[in-house]
XYZ file of C-alpha atoms in Angstrom:
159
model
C 55.272 102.988 185.120
C 53.045 101.662 187.868
C 53.461 102.682 191.421
C 51.431 101.143 194.090
C 51.020 102.627 197.218
C 49.963 101.117 200.731
C 49.019 102.798 204.021
C 48.203 100.868 207.129
C 44.624 101.236 207.502
C 43.705 102.260 204.386
C 42.429 100.892 200.837
C 45.904 100.368 198.856
C 45.873 102.858 196.023
C 47.464 102.238 192.694
C 48.648 105.052 190.062
C 49.614 104.538 186.303
C 51.530 107.197 185.081
C 55.067 108.905 185.700
C 54.247 110.310 189.114
C 56.638 111.232 191.580
C 54.387 112.684 194.043
C 51.333 111.280 195.614
C 49.101 112.643 198.588
C 47.142 110.454 200.987
C 44.173 112.388 202.287
C 42.198 111.890 205.795
C 44.654 110.657 207.667
C 43.990 110.829 211.974
C 46.039 113.178 213.874
C 48.528 111.265 216.378
C 48.197 108.021 214.431
C 51.077 105.829 213.549
C 50.708 104.778 209.905
C 53.071 102.315 207.535
C 53.339 103.919 203.932
C 54.601 101.411 201.467
C 55.725 102.264 197.760
C 56.349 99.795 194.828
C 57.039 100.633 191.210
C 56.931 98.359 188.321
C 57.490 98.244 184.498
C 54.491 95.576 184.075
C 57.114 93.083 183.909
C 59.375 93.591 186.618
C 58.961 94.895 190.020
C 61.133 97.367 190.729
C 61.974 99.533 193.878
C 60.069 99.336 197.121
C 60.193 101.475 200.015
C 58.447 101.286 203.428
C 58.154 104.021 205.848
C 56.664 104.121 209.189
C 55.292 108.125 209.846
C 53.210 109.734 212.853
C 50.967 112.023 212.054
C 51.154 115.306 214.055
C 49.119 115.806 216.961
C 46.039 118.018 217.276
C 43.356 119.921 219.960
C 41.241 116.967 221.511
C 38.718 116.208 219.098
C 35.923 114.819 221.943
C 35.265 115.440 225.529
C 36.252 113.283 228.810
C 33.821 110.628 229.101
C 31.225 109.732 232.222
C 31.095 112.376 234.024
C 30.092 111.851 237.818
C 30.380 113.489 241.036
C 30.112 112.131 244.759
C 28.785 115.050 247.136
C 29.233 115.548 250.546
C 27.766 118.470 252.341
C 30.345 120.887 251.576
C 32.704 119.275 249.093
C 32.125 117.146 246.037
C 34.770 114.394 244.237
C 34.451 115.038 240.765
C 35.446 112.045 238.524
C 35.534 111.393 234.567
C 36.954 109.283 232.326
C 39.247 110.748 229.426
C 38.293 110.979 225.608
C 37.778 108.186 223.554
C 41.606 107.336 222.386
C 40.545 108.419 218.592
C 39.713 111.655 219.888
C 42.598 112.523 222.100
C 44.728 113.435 219.138
C 47.981 113.367 221.329
C 48.721 112.624 224.807
C 46.377 114.425 227.395
C 48.237 116.650 229.651
C 45.513 118.016 231.842
C 41.935 119.157 232.025
C 40.195 122.225 232.709
C 36.935 121.958 234.714
C 34.184 124.771 235.004
C 31.559 124.722 237.909
C 29.036 126.926 239.149
C 26.055 127.242 241.193
C 23.224 126.204 239.078
C 21.069 129.170 240.432
C 23.917 131.686 239.345
C 25.793 131.695 235.912
C 28.204 134.474 237.193
C 29.370 132.482 240.012
C 31.512 130.163 237.417
C 34.905 129.006 238.483
C 37.871 127.388 236.983
C 40.224 124.656 237.836
C 42.967 123.330 235.569
C 44.391 119.987 237.119
C 47.260 117.530 235.537
C 46.314 114.213 233.664
C 44.454 113.255 236.575
C 40.557 112.163 236.388
C 39.310 113.387 239.321
C 38.904 116.467 241.592
C 37.918 117.214 245.025
C 35.959 120.876 245.009
C 35.490 122.188 249.058
C 34.348 125.355 250.659
C 31.005 124.504 248.576
C 27.648 125.712 250.130
C 25.497 123.378 251.783
C 22.389 121.918 249.818
C 23.188 123.623 246.661
C 22.892 122.402 243.304
C 26.368 122.875 241.178
C 27.087 122.549 237.384
C 30.150 121.281 236.387
C 31.944 120.260 232.720
C 35.056 119.356 232.185
C 37.688 119.404 228.724
C 40.805 117.938 227.968
C 43.774 119.606 227.212
C 47.180 118.407 225.461
C 50.101 119.987 224.169
C 48.005 121.603 221.123
C 44.865 123.296 223.141
C 42.083 122.647 224.828
C 39.164 120.368 223.666
C 35.513 120.645 223.461
C 33.509 120.642 226.993
C 31.742 117.277 228.133
C 27.859 117.594 228.690
C 27.115 119.352 231.768
C 26.609 117.298 234.695
C 24.641 118.694 237.682
C 25.055 117.521 241.959
C 23.700 118.937 244.965
C 25.688 118.883 248.323
C 24.037 117.430 251.091
C 21.924 119.668 253.053
C 23.344 120.018 256.800
C 20.167 118.142 258.653
C 21.653 119.107 262.653
C 19.283 121.290 264.387
């Protein structure tokens, strides 16, 4: 008996012997696969079975992309793009933003937002440099931080 297994996106596998179970490795989280199993006895094709399965979700595997800031004197709009689709590993439900004064690591603050890709930080100090990073959140947890970004609020020039 020969059993052929085809998984969408992967090379077909053929198993010869009497195998009642076959494990497909290296499937990606939260990806839909179509699995087709067909058996034959060498002369005739026998049963064929096709199923569609979605792999379970997992923690985001990559950080948000393209962090940028638009500072003013006492605030900044932070913007970012979601992680690459292949790294989302599920539905992104929010983002964790960490920010601090560059000169004072003990000043770190955190904010969590929903599935939006911008945040207004207000009540910042004029003419100061801040660091910030963003991580994506889904139902399985928080993914890795993006590379830290810096911005400087605009100094007050009034006399």
